[in-house]
Amino acid sequence: MNKSHLKSNKTIPYLWGGLFLGLSLVVALMSFFYEIHSARSAVEQYVGIWEDDIARAKIFQGDPTLQNKILQQLKQVHKAVGTTEVQTPEKLQCFFSTDVPLTYNSLPAGSVRVCFSGAELFWKSLFSPVFMVGVLLGMIFLGVGVRREFLSHLHEQKLEAELALNKELSAMSRQVAHDIRGPLTALTTLSQLSHEMSLEKKELLELAVARIRGIAEDLLTKGKKEKSLEISSGKTQGPDLSGVMISLLKEYRFSHPRVEFAWHNHISSQKALVSMDSLKIQRVVSNLINNSIEALPEEEASINVTLMERHEHWLLQIMDNGCGIPEEVLPRLTQEGMSYGKDHGHGLGLFDARKTIEAIGGELQIRSRQGVGTQVVLLFPKISENLSQIS
């Protein structure tokens, strides 16, 4: 996080505080003017009731007792009412006032000027419904804004943390790949010099060395811009899915002799070309096969791998006779961090398989029944063999 970003984050509370203060002042002014209007309306309404009596006393200069009593009662009409003047209203000067015209027998009879106390208006406006509702709405508005800003800030922090983690993982991947090269060279030399090893074992060793080399190269390219997988551009050639699976199953038959691995090829084409490099195919399928191996029974353990063809997709099916998975767990099984039946599972295998296959427009499907086994189907979009040979 750069310094300018930190500085902007520190100023956010002051900005929201200033906005709240400004909004409160606006609401207070609105409430104040509302109280002035309310006081004027109350006075005008009350004077209108006693208009004839006030006008008669003013015109005929009679006994002012009733008139003074009426004017004194204006204080009870509104607490902000201060002094009043009937005889010479123009002499009474005040900042907040109202002039109420008088008529007598439909003839003008002057006016009454009523002054209001600014302090009373101010305090009354602070406890008026207008001010209370305005402040409440303002707090709700600001609360929503602050919450939105806070969530946005958390999102930025999360993105920055993920970026830092990706950089760290990228650096770690390159270091691991660099360190692998030493023992990889020794294994390569061993596979070339060993004369007592059988051809089958030597082939398996070469396959394993090739996979390790591929993993090392893949780790070294982490964090760099990935190569385009567009077959139509002629930049890459899709591998044969059946060939990759045959090689991979050779390794598993050697490393897990107690498991019966069966390979079934039910496609009419000579090759099943896909837009995913061999290393990723091996990684995805290895994760799935490893899951199946961990769920297998002690005796008569079997895994059947079948390649089929459906319209625009190649279907690779991996089926085991393991313990199975509960139906309620299946929808969440491909989520990151979700693991089932493993004491030390990280929940990354199926998640990585799903993300990898979906990246090329494919799909991963899981069906399972407890006590019977699990079936995983990978749908690979087809690519044309002619397109894959374009150079």
Short mmCIF file of C-alpha atoms in Angstrom, two decimals:
data_model
loop_
_atom_site.label_atom_id
_atom_site.label_comp_id
_atom_site.label_asym_id
_atom_site.label_seq_id
_atom_site.Cartn_x
_atom_site.Cartn_y
_atom_site.Cartn_z
CA MET A 1 0.00 0.00 0.00
CA ASN A 2 1.59 3.29 -1.10
CA LYS A 3 1.88 6.43 0.99
CA SER A 4 -0.71 8.38 -0.99
CA HIS A 5 -3.24 5.58 -0.40
CA LEU A 6 -2.49 5.60 3.32
CA LYS A 7 -2.89 9.37 3.42
CA SER A 8 -6.24 9.18 1.64
CA ASN A 9 -7.44 6.53 4.10
CA LYS A 10 -6.53 8.77 7.04
CA THR A 11 -8.49 11.71 5.61
CA ILE A 12 -11.66 9.65 5.07
CA PRO A 13 -12.92 10.03 8.71
CA TYR A 14 -12.38 13.81 8.54
CA LEU A 15 -14.29 14.01 5.26
CA TRP A 16 -17.23 12.06 6.67
CA GLY A 17 -17.10 14.12 9.88
CA GLY A 18 -17.18 17.35 7.90
CA LEU A 19 -20.03 16.06 5.77
CA PHE A 20 -22.01 15.13 8.88
CA LEU A 21 -21.37 18.57 10.42
CA GLY A 22 -22.44 20.35 7.26
CA LEU A 23 -25.55 18.22 6.97
CA SER A 24 -26.43 18.92 10.61
CA LEU A 25 -26.13 22.67 10.02
CA VAL A 26 -28.40 22.47 6.98
CA VAL A 27 -30.98 20.47 8.96
CA ALA A 28 -30.73 22.94 11.88
CA LEU A 29 -31.35 25.91 9.54
CA MET A 30 -34.31 24.12 7.98
CA SER A 31 -35.71 23.40 11.44
CA PHE A 32 -35.12 27.03 12.56
CA PHE A 33 -37.00 28.48 9.60
CA TYR A 34 -39.75 25.94 10.12
CA GLU A 35 -40.15 27.20 13.73
CA ILE A 36 -40.32 30.80 12.51
CA HIS A 37 -43.07 29.85 10.07
CA SER A 38 -44.87 27.87 12.79
CA ALA A 39 -44.71 30.83 15.24
CA ARG A 40 -46.01 33.30 12.63
CA SER A 41 -48.88 30.99 11.67
CA ALA A 42 -49.90 30.51 15.32
CA VAL A 43 -49.84 34.27 16.01
CA GLU A 44 -51.75 35.15 12.83
CA GLN A 45 -54.39 32.53 13.59
CA TYR A 46 -54.87 33.76 17.17
CA VAL A 47 -54.97 37.46 16.25
CA GLY A 48 -57.51 36.64 13.52
CA ILE A 49 -59.88 35.28 16.17
CA TRP A 50 -59.78 38.56 18.20
CA GLU A 51 -59.26 40.86 15.26
CA ASP A 52 -62.48 42.88 15.75
CA ASP A 53 -61.84 43.53 19.46
CA ILE A 54 -58.23 44.62 18.87
CA ALA A 55 -59.21 46.86 15.94
CA ARG A 56 -62.10 48.46 17.90
CA ALA A 57 -59.81 49.33 20.82
CA LYS A 58 -57.26 50.79 18.46
CA ILE A 59 -59.69 52.88 16.41
CA PHE A 60 -61.87 54.24 19.22
CA GLN A 61 -59.12 54.54 21.83
CA GLY A 62 -61.37 52.82 24.34
CA ASP A 63 -60.53 50.70 27.35
CA PRO A 64 -57.38 48.76 26.32
CA THR A 65 -57.80 46.13 29.04
CA LEU A 66 -59.24 43.47 26.72
CA GLN A 67 -56.74 44.30 24.04
CA ASN A 68 -53.78 43.98 26.41
CA LYS A 69 -55.13 40.72 27.79
CA ILE A 70 -55.42 39.32 24.27
CA LEU A 71 -51.86 40.38 23.39
CA GLN A 72 -50.50 38.92 26.62
CA GLN A 73 -52.07 35.57 25.80
CA LEU A 74 -49.98 35.45 22.61
CA LYS A 75 -47.10 34.26 24.84
CA GLN A 76 -49.10 31.17 25.60
CA VAL A 77 -49.73 30.60 21.91
CA HIS A 78 -45.98 30.33 21.24
CA LYS A 79 -43.08 30.58 23.68
CA ALA A 80 -40.96 32.56 21.23
CA VAL A 81 -43.40 35.54 21.27
CA GLY A 82 -41.70 38.60 22.76
CA THR A 83 -43.06 42.18 22.63
CA THR A 84 -46.09 43.36 20.63
CA GLU A 85 -47.23 46.74 19.40
CA VAL A 86 -50.64 47.80 18.07
CA GLN A 87 -50.84 51.62 18.14
CA THR A 88 -47.54 52.42 16.41
CA PRO A 89 -46.17 49.08 15.14
CA GLU A 90 -43.56 50.77 12.93
CA LYS A 91 -41.68 51.93 16.02
CA LEU A 92 -41.10 48.35 17.19
CA GLN A 93 -37.94 47.04 15.53
CA CYS A 94 -36.78 43.41 15.85
CA PHE A 95 -34.94 40.86 13.73
CA PHE A 96 -37.60 38.13 13.79
CA SER A 97 -41.14 39.50 13.61
CA THR A 98 -44.47 39.30 11.83
CA ASP A 99 -47.06 41.99 10.95
CA VAL A 100 -50.69 40.89 11.18
CA PRO A 101 -53.10 43.23 9.29
CA LEU A 102 -56.32 44.33 11.04
CA THR A 103 -59.71 45.12 9.54
CA TYR A 104 -62.88 46.48 11.08
CA ASN A 105 -66.18 46.16 9.21
CA SER A 106 -64.13 45.26 6.11
CA LEU A 107 -62.08 48.44 6.42
CA PRO A 108 -58.31 48.47 7.07
CA ALA A 109 -57.50 49.25 10.68
CA GLY A 110 -53.70 49.05 10.74
CA SER A 111 -51.68 46.06 11.92
CA VAL A 112 -50.15 44.30 14.91
CA ARG A 113 -46.41 43.71 15.01
CA VAL A 114 -45.22 40.73 17.05
CA CYS A 115 -41.50 40.19 17.78
CA PHE A 116 -39.99 36.75 18.39
CA SER A 117 -37.05 35.79 20.57
CA GLY A 118 -34.21 34.34 18.46
CA ALA A 119 -32.91 32.27 21.39
CA GLU A 120 -36.32 30.69 21.98
CA LEU A 121 -36.69 29.90 18.30
CA PHE A 122 -33.24 28.31 18.23
CA TRP A 123 -33.78 26.06 21.25
CA LYS A 124 -37.24 25.09 20.10
CA SER A 125 -35.88 24.21 16.64
CA LEU A 126 -33.32 21.83 18.19
CA PHE A 127 -36.13 19.74 19.70
CA SER A 128 -38.54 19.99 16.80
CA PRO A 129 -39.61 16.89 14.82
CA VAL A 130 -38.03 18.37 11.68
CA PHE A 131 -34.60 18.52 13.28
CA MET A 132 -34.90 15.08 14.91
CA VAL A 133 -36.05 13.38 11.71
CA GLY A 134 -33.45 15.24 9.66
CA VAL A 135 -30.61 14.22 11.96
CA LEU A 136 -31.86 10.61 12.00
CA LEU A 137 -32.02 10.44 8.21
CA GLY A 138 -28.61 12.08 7.99
CA MET A 139 -27.12 9.53 10.36
CA ILE A 140 -28.65 6.70 8.33
CA PHE A 141 -27.30 8.19 5.11
CA LEU A 142 -23.84 8.70 6.58
CA GLY A 143 -23.92 5.25 8.18
CA VAL A 144 -24.61 3.65 4.81
CA GLY A 145 -21.84 5.73 3.24
CA VAL A 146 -19.31 4.89 5.97
CA ARG A 147 -20.20 1.20 5.75
CA ARG A 148 -19.77 1.28 1.98
CA GLU A 149 -16.43 3.03 2.31
CA PHE A 150 -15.33 0.57 4.97
CA LEU A 151 -16.26 -2.46 2.83
CA SER A 152 -14.48 -0.89 -0.15
CA HIS A 153 -11.40 -0.39 1.99
CA LEU A 154 -11.54 -4.01 3.17
CA HIS A 155 -11.86 -5.17 -0.43
CA GLU A 156 -8.81 -3.14 -1.43
CA GLN A 157 -6.84 -4.61 1.46
CA LYS A 158 -7.92 -8.12 0.46
CA LEU A 159 -6.83 -7.55 -3.14
CA GLU A 160 -3.49 -6.16 -2.01
CA ALA A 161 -2.97 -9.11 0.35
CA GLU A 162 -3.78 -11.55 -2.46
CA LEU A 163 -1.38 -9.74 -4.78
CA ALA A 164 1.38 -9.89 -2.17
CA LEU A 165 0.66 -13.59 -1.57
CA ASN A 166 0.74 -14.33 -5.30
CA LYS A 167 4.09 -12.58 -5.62
CA GLU A 168 5.43 -14.56 -2.67
CA LEU A 169 4.13 -17.84 -4.08
CA SER A 170 5.56 -17.00 -7.48
CA ALA A 171 8.99 -16.35 -5.97
CA MET A 172 8.74 -19.56 -3.94
CA SER A 173 7.73 -21.55 -7.01
CA ARG A 174 10.74 -20.32 -8.97
CA GLN A 175 13.02 -21.16 -6.05
CA VAL A 176 11.59 -24.69 -5.72
CA ALA A 177 11.91 -25.23 -9.46
CA HIS A 178 15.52 -24.07 -9.30
CA ASP A 179 16.28 -26.44 -6.43
CA ILE A 180 14.63 -29.38 -8.22
CA ARG A 181 17.06 -29.13 -11.11
CA GLY A 182 19.92 -30.64 -9.11
CA PRO A 183 18.31 -34.00 -8.23
CA LEU A 184 16.55 -33.96 -11.61
CA THR A 185 19.92 -33.96 -13.37
CA ALA A 186 21.03 -36.91 -11.23
CA LEU A 187 17.86 -38.87 -12.07
CA THR A 188 18.30 -38.13 -15.77
CA THR A 189 21.87 -39.39 -15.67
CA LEU A 190 20.77 -42.49 -13.73
CA SER A 191 18.12 -43.33 -16.30
CA GLN A 192 20.70 -43.07 -19.08
CA LEU A 193 23.45 -45.08 -17.35
CA SER A 194 21.41 -47.88 -15.78
CA HIS A 195 21.89 -51.11 -17.80
CA GLU A 196 20.55 -53.60 -15.26
CA MET A 197 17.10 -51.98 -15.12
CA SER A 198 14.34 -53.58 -17.17
CA LEU A 199 12.96 -51.72 -20.15
CA GLU A 200 9.61 -51.24 -18.39
CA LYS A 201 11.19 -49.77 -15.27
CA LYS A 202 13.51 -47.64 -17.34
CA GLU A 203 10.53 -46.30 -19.30
CA LEU A 204 8.71 -45.52 -16.05
CA LEU A 205 11.77 -43.72 -14.70
CA GLU A 206 12.01 -41.65 -17.87
CA LEU A 207 8.31 -40.79 -17.63
CA ALA A 208 8.73 -39.72 -14.00
CA VAL A 209 11.78 -37.62 -14.88
CA ALA A 210 9.85 -36.00 -17.71
CA ARG A 211 6.98 -35.15 -15.36
CA ILE A 212 9.33 -33.63 -12.77
CA ARG A 213 11.03 -31.60 -15.49
CA GLY A 214 7.64 -30.38 -16.70
CA ILE A 215 6.63 -29.40 -13.17
CA ALA A 216 9.89 -27.49 -12.73
CA GLU A 217 9.40 -25.62 -16.00
CA ASP A 218 5.80 -24.84 -15.09
CA LEU A 219 6.88 -23.47 -11.70
CA LEU A 220 9.48 -21.26 -13.35
CA THR A 221 6.83 -19.68 -15.56
CA LYS A 222 4.49 -18.90 -12.65
CA GLY A 223 3.82 -15.17 -12.36
CA LYS A 224 4.69 -14.64 -16.01
CA LYS A 225 2.21 -14.08 -18.79
CA GLU A 226 0.80 -17.46 -19.80
CA LYS A 227 1.06 -18.59 -23.38
CA SER A 228 -2.10 -18.33 -25.43
CA LEU A 229 -4.00 -21.58 -25.86
CA GLU A 230 -5.76 -20.52 -29.03
CA ILE A 231 -5.22 -23.48 -31.37
CA SER A 232 -6.55 -21.52 -34.34
CA SER A 233 -3.65 -19.09 -34.08
CA GLY A 234 -1.15 -21.91 -34.65
CA LYS A 235 0.83 -21.03 -31.53
CA THR A 236 0.39 -24.40 -29.83
CA GLN A 237 -0.45 -28.02 -30.58
CA GLY A 238 -3.00 -29.81 -28.45
CA PRO A 239 -1.84 -33.09 -26.88
CA ASP A 240 -3.57 -36.42 -27.39
CA LEU A 241 -5.65 -37.11 -24.29
CA SER A 242 -5.51 -40.88 -24.76
CA GLY A 243 -1.71 -40.87 -25.07
CA VAL A 244 -1.33 -38.78 -21.93
CA MET A 245 -3.61 -41.13 -19.98
CA ILE A 246 -1.80 -44.29 -21.12
CA SER A 247 1.54 -42.90 -19.93
CA LEU A 248 0.07 -41.71 -16.63
CA LEU A 249 -1.60 -45.04 -15.89
CA LYS A 250 1.73 -46.84 -16.45
CA GLU A 251 3.16 -44.90 -13.51
CA TYR A 252 0.18 -45.65 -11.28
CA ARG A 253 0.23 -49.38 -12.09
CA PHE A 254 3.88 -49.51 -11.04
CA SER A 255 3.51 -47.36 -7.88
CA HIS A 256 0.19 -48.94 -6.71
CA PRO A 257 0.38 -52.67 -7.56
CA ARG A 258 -2.54 -53.57 -5.24
CA VAL A 259 -4.95 -51.45 -7.33
CA GLU A 260 -6.35 -52.74 -10.59
CA PHE A 261 -6.22 -49.92 -13.14
CA ALA A 262 -8.33 -50.46 -16.26
CA TRP A 263 -8.16 -48.28 -19.37
CA HIS A 264 -11.08 -48.17 -21.84
CA ASN A 265 -10.93 -46.21 -25.09
CA HIS A 266 -14.33 -45.84 -26.75
CA ILE A 267 -13.64 -43.15 -29.35
CA SER A 268 -13.68 -43.55 -33.10
CA SER A 269 -10.91 -41.00 -33.75
CA GLN A 270 -7.25 -41.92 -33.64
CA LYS A 271 -6.49 -39.03 -31.31
CA ALA A 272 -8.44 -37.03 -28.74
CA LEU A 273 -6.88 -33.58 -29.06
CA VAL A 274 -7.55 -31.02 -26.32
CA SER A 275 -6.54 -27.38 -25.72
CA MET A 276 -4.67 -28.11 -22.47
CA ASP A 277 -0.99 -28.94 -22.14
CA SER A 278 0.04 -32.39 -21.00
CA LEU A 279 1.38 -31.24 -17.65
CA LYS A 280 -1.95 -29.72 -16.62
CA ILE A 281 -3.84 -32.82 -17.77
CA GLN A 282 -1.54 -35.00 -15.67
CA ARG A 283 -1.91 -32.74 -12.65
CA VAL A 284 -5.71 -32.65 -12.86
CA VAL A 285 -6.14 -36.38 -13.43
CA SER A 286 -3.49 -37.25 -10.81
CA ASN A 287 -5.43 -35.29 -8.19
CA LEU A 288 -8.58 -37.21 -9.07
CA ILE A 289 -6.88 -40.62 -9.12
CA ASN A 290 -5.14 -39.90 -5.81
CA ASN A 291 -8.53 -39.11 -4.26
CA SER A 292 -9.87 -42.41 -5.58
CA ILE A 293 -6.89 -44.37 -4.24
CA GLU A 294 -7.40 -42.95 -0.74
CA ALA A 295 -11.06 -44.06 -0.78
CA LEU A 296 -10.44 -47.62 -2.07
CA PRO A 297 -11.01 -50.73 0.04
CA GLU A 298 -8.11 -52.92 1.17
CA GLU A 299 -9.09 -55.77 -1.17
CA GLU A 300 -10.34 -55.84 -4.76
CA ALA A 301 -9.54 -52.17 -5.24
CA SER A 302 -10.13 -50.98 -8.78
CA ILE A 303 -10.14 -47.77 -10.78
CA ASN A 304 -11.61 -47.64 -14.28
CA VAL A 305 -10.59 -44.82 -16.62
CA THR A 306 -12.72 -44.46 -19.74
CA LEU A 307 -12.43 -42.10 -22.70
CA MET A 308 -15.68 -41.42 -24.58
CA GLU A 309 -16.96 -39.04 -27.23
CA ARG A 310 -20.04 -36.81 -26.95
CA HIS A 311 -20.80 -34.27 -29.68
CA GLU A 312 -18.35 -31.38 -29.09
CA HIS A 313 -16.57 -32.87 -26.07
CA TRP A 314 -14.26 -35.67 -25.05
CA LEU A 315 -15.46 -37.33 -21.84
CA LEU A 316 -12.81 -38.72 -19.50
CA GLN A 317 -14.44 -40.79 -16.78
CA ILE A 318 -12.64 -41.92 -13.61
CA MET A 319 -14.65 -44.43 -11.59
CA ASP A 320 -13.62 -46.22 -8.39
CA ASN A 321 -15.21 -48.74 -6.02
CA GLY A 322 -14.33 -46.75 -2.91
CA CYS A 323 -16.37 -45.74 0.12
CA GLY A 324 -18.29 -43.00 -1.72
CA ILE A 325 -19.30 -39.49 -0.70
CA PRO A 326 -22.54 -38.33 1.01
CA GLU A 327 -25.00 -36.66 -1.33
CA GLU A 328 -25.22 -33.48 0.76
CA VAL A 329 -21.43 -32.98 0.49
CA LEU A 330 -21.17 -33.25 -3.32
CA PRO A 331 -22.34 -29.70 -4.23
CA ARG A 332 -19.63 -28.16 -2.00
CA LEU A 333 -16.83 -30.58 -2.82
CA THR A 334 -15.22 -28.49 -5.59
CA GLN A 335 -15.11 -25.32 -3.49
CA GLU A 336 -11.74 -24.03 -2.32
CA GLY A 337 -10.74 -25.44 1.07
CA MET A 338 -13.47 -28.11 1.05
CA SER A 339 -12.23 -31.60 1.89
CA TYR A 340 -14.00 -34.82 2.84
CA GLY A 341 -12.70 -38.02 4.41
CA LYS A 342 -9.11 -36.78 4.83
CA ASP A 343 -7.47 -35.99 8.13
CA HIS A 344 -4.94 -33.64 6.54
CA GLY A 345 -6.75 -32.59 3.37
CA HIS A 346 -6.34 -29.02 2.12
CA GLY A 347 -9.33 -28.95 -0.24
CA LEU A 348 -7.23 -27.86 -3.24
CA GLY A 349 -7.24 -30.90 -5.58
CA LEU A 350 -10.83 -30.81 -6.81
CA PHE A 351 -10.91 -27.02 -6.66
CA ASP A 352 -7.83 -26.80 -8.91
CA ALA A 353 -9.22 -29.47 -11.25
CA ARG A 354 -12.51 -27.59 -11.66
CA LYS A 355 -10.84 -24.21 -12.23
CA THR A 356 -8.36 -25.68 -14.72
CA ILE A 357 -10.97 -27.52 -16.79
CA GLU A 358 -13.37 -24.56 -16.75
CA ALA A 359 -10.58 -22.27 -17.99
CA ILE A 360 -10.69 -24.04 -21.38
CA GLY A 361 -14.49 -24.15 -21.53
CA GLY A 362 -14.82 -27.64 -20.05
CA GLU A 363 -16.70 -29.01 -17.08
CA LEU A 364 -16.16 -31.29 -14.08
CA GLN A 365 -18.99 -33.51 -12.86
CA ILE A 366 -19.08 -35.72 -9.75
CA ARG A 367 -21.49 -38.51 -8.93
CA SER A 368 -21.14 -40.75 -5.90
CA ARG A 369 -22.97 -43.25 -3.76
CA GLN A 370 -21.83 -44.32 -0.34
CA GLY A 371 -20.70 -47.94 -0.19
CA VAL A 372 -20.62 -48.18 -4.00
CA GLY A 373 -18.05 -45.70 -5.31
CA THR A 374 -17.45 -42.37 -7.00
CA GLN A 375 -17.53 -41.30 -10.64
CA VAL A 376 -15.80 -38.13 -11.86
CA VAL A 377 -16.28 -36.97 -15.45
CA LEU A 378 -14.10 -34.38 -17.16
CA LEU A 379 -15.52 -32.74 -20.31
CA PHE A 380 -12.78 -31.47 -22.64
CA PRO A 381 -13.82 -29.33 -25.63
CA LYS A 382 -12.70 -30.95 -28.87
CA ILE A 383 -10.18 -29.35 -31.21
CA SER A 384 -9.61 -30.31 -34.80
CA GLU A 385 -6.56 -32.43 -35.63
CA ASN A 386 -6.03 -30.33 -38.76
CA LEU A 387 -5.93 -27.13 -36.70
CA SER A 388 -3.45 -28.63 -34.28
CA GLN A 389 -0.99 -29.31 -37.11
CA ILE A 390 -0.97 -25.71 -38.35
CA SER A 391 2.49 -24.28 -37.93
#
